[in-house]
Structures are given as structure tokens and as C-alpha cells.
Amino acid sequence: TLTAAFRLSPEDAKKLSDQLAAKGQGAPKEVAVEDWFPAELIAQGESTGGSTVPATAYPASDMYQPPFNQGTISRVEGTDYFVVEVHAQ
């Protein structure tokens, strides 16, 4: 499993969200917050009383590289942060 958390500029976040939405509707997802995530995401998880943040998940098929052939890219609600989680079967 490979996990990455990153933040884009508001303009680039909108572009990526639009590209993802054009391929299909996203699904609600709770993203587990890791201790190495950006401080803003950790704080958001703690503010909800847990260790997750709400997000909208889309297939990460454009990001697959062998051996990673399944996974999601999720936009964290109310932010310009994305979390990519890809897995090898």
C-alpha cells in the first residue's frame, strides 16, 4: 500500500476535482488520519473527535503504476487536500 497526502492551490484543486467528477460520481469516505499527515488534517480529525476526516473518493486509475493497480484518490471535505491510497493485488 502507498499513501500520499498533498495540498493543491485552490485553482488546481478545482481542476483536479472537476477531472475526477467528469469520470463518475464520487463516494463518501472516511480517510484515516496518519500521524505524518499535514497538521491541518490532523487537527481536522481531532476536532471531530476521531482519527478520520470526511472526504469524497474517486477511483485513482489514472495514477496506477505497477505493482499498484487499485485504490482511490479522495478530496478532504472543505479543504484543498487530497489523499491517494493505492494498493498492489
Coordinates of N, CA and C in Angstrom, one line a residue, residues 15-49:
K15 N -9.5 22.1 -10.5 CA -9.3 21.4 -11.8 C -9.3 19.9 -11.6
L16 N -8.5 19.4 -10.6 CA -8.5 18.0 -10.3 C -9.8 17.5 -9.9
S17 N -10.5 18.2 -9.0 CA -11.9 17.7 -8.7 C -12.8 17.6 -9.9
D18 N -12.7 18.6 -10.7 CA -13.6 18.6 -12.0 C -13.2 17.4 -12.8
Q19 N -11.9 17.1 -13.0 CA -11.5 16.0 -13.8 C -12.0 14.7 -13.2
L20 N -11.9 14.5 -11.9 CA -12.3 13.3 -11.2 C -13.8 13.1 -11.4
A21 N -14.6 14.2 -11.1 CA -16.0 14.2 -11.2 C -16.5 13.9 -12.6
A22 N -15.7 14.3 -13.7 CA -16.1 14.0 -15.0 C -16.1 12.5 -15.4
K23 N -15.4 11.7 -14.6 CA -15.3 10.3 -14.8 C -16.3 9.5 -14.0
G24 N -17.1 10.2 -13.2 CA -18.1 9.5 -12.4 C -18.3 10.1 -11.0
Q25 N -19.4 9.8 -10.4 CA -19.7 10.4 -9.1 C -18.8 9.8 -8.1
G26 N -18.3 10.7 -7.2 CA -17.5 10.2 -6.1 C -18.4 9.6 -5.0
A27 N -17.7 8.9 -4.1 CA -18.4 8.2 -3.0 C -17.9 8.8 -1.7
P28 N -18.8 8.9 -0.7 CA -18.4 9.4 0.6 C -17.4 8.4 1.2
K29 N -16.4 8.9 1.9 CA -15.3 8.1 2.5 C -14.8 8.7 3.7
E30 N -14.5 8.0 4.7 CA -13.8 8.5 5.9 C -12.3 8.1 5.7
V31 N -11.4 9.1 5.6 CA -10.0 8.8 5.5 C -9.3 8.8 6.8
A32 N -8.6 7.7 7.1 CA -7.9 7.6 8.4 C -6.7 8.6 8.4
V33 N -6.6 9.4 9.4 CA -5.5 10.4 9.5 C -4.3 9.7 10.1
E34 N -3.2 9.8 9.4 CA -1.9 9.2 9.9 C -1.2 10.3 10.6
D35 N -0.3 9.9 11.5 CA 0.5 10.9 12.3 C 1.4 11.7 11.5
W36 N 1.7 11.3 10.3 CA 2.6 12.1 9.4 C 1.9 13.0 8.4
F37 N 0.5 13.0 8.5 CA -0.3 13.9 7.7 C 0.0 15.4 8.0
P38 N -0.3 16.3 7.1 CA -0.2 17.7 7.5 C -1.0 18.1 8.7
A39 N -0.4 19.0 9.5 CA -1.0 19.4 10.8 C -2.5 19.8 10.6
E40 N -2.9 20.4 9.5 CA -4.3 20.9 9.3 C -5.2 19.6 9.3
L41 N -4.8 18.6 8.6 CA -5.6 17.4 8.5 C -5.7 16.7 9.9
I42 N -4.6 16.6 10.6 CA -4.6 16.0 11.9 C -5.5 16.8 12.8
A43 N -5.5 18.1 12.8 CA -6.4 18.9 13.6 C -7.8 18.7 13.2
Q44 N -8.1 18.6 12.0 CA -9.5 18.4 11.5 C -10.0 17.1 12.0
G45 N -9.1 16.0 12.0 CA -9.6 14.7 12.5 C -9.8 14.8 14.0
E46 N -9.0 15.5 14.7 CA -9.1 15.6 16.2 C -10.4 16.4 16.5
S47 N -10.7 17.4 15.7 CA -11.8 18.3 16.0 C -13.1 17.5 15.9
T48 N -13.2 16.4 15.1 CA -14.4 15.6 15.0 C -14.4 14.5 16.0
G49 N -13.4 14.5 16.9 CA -13.4 13.5 18.0 C -12.9 12.1 17.6

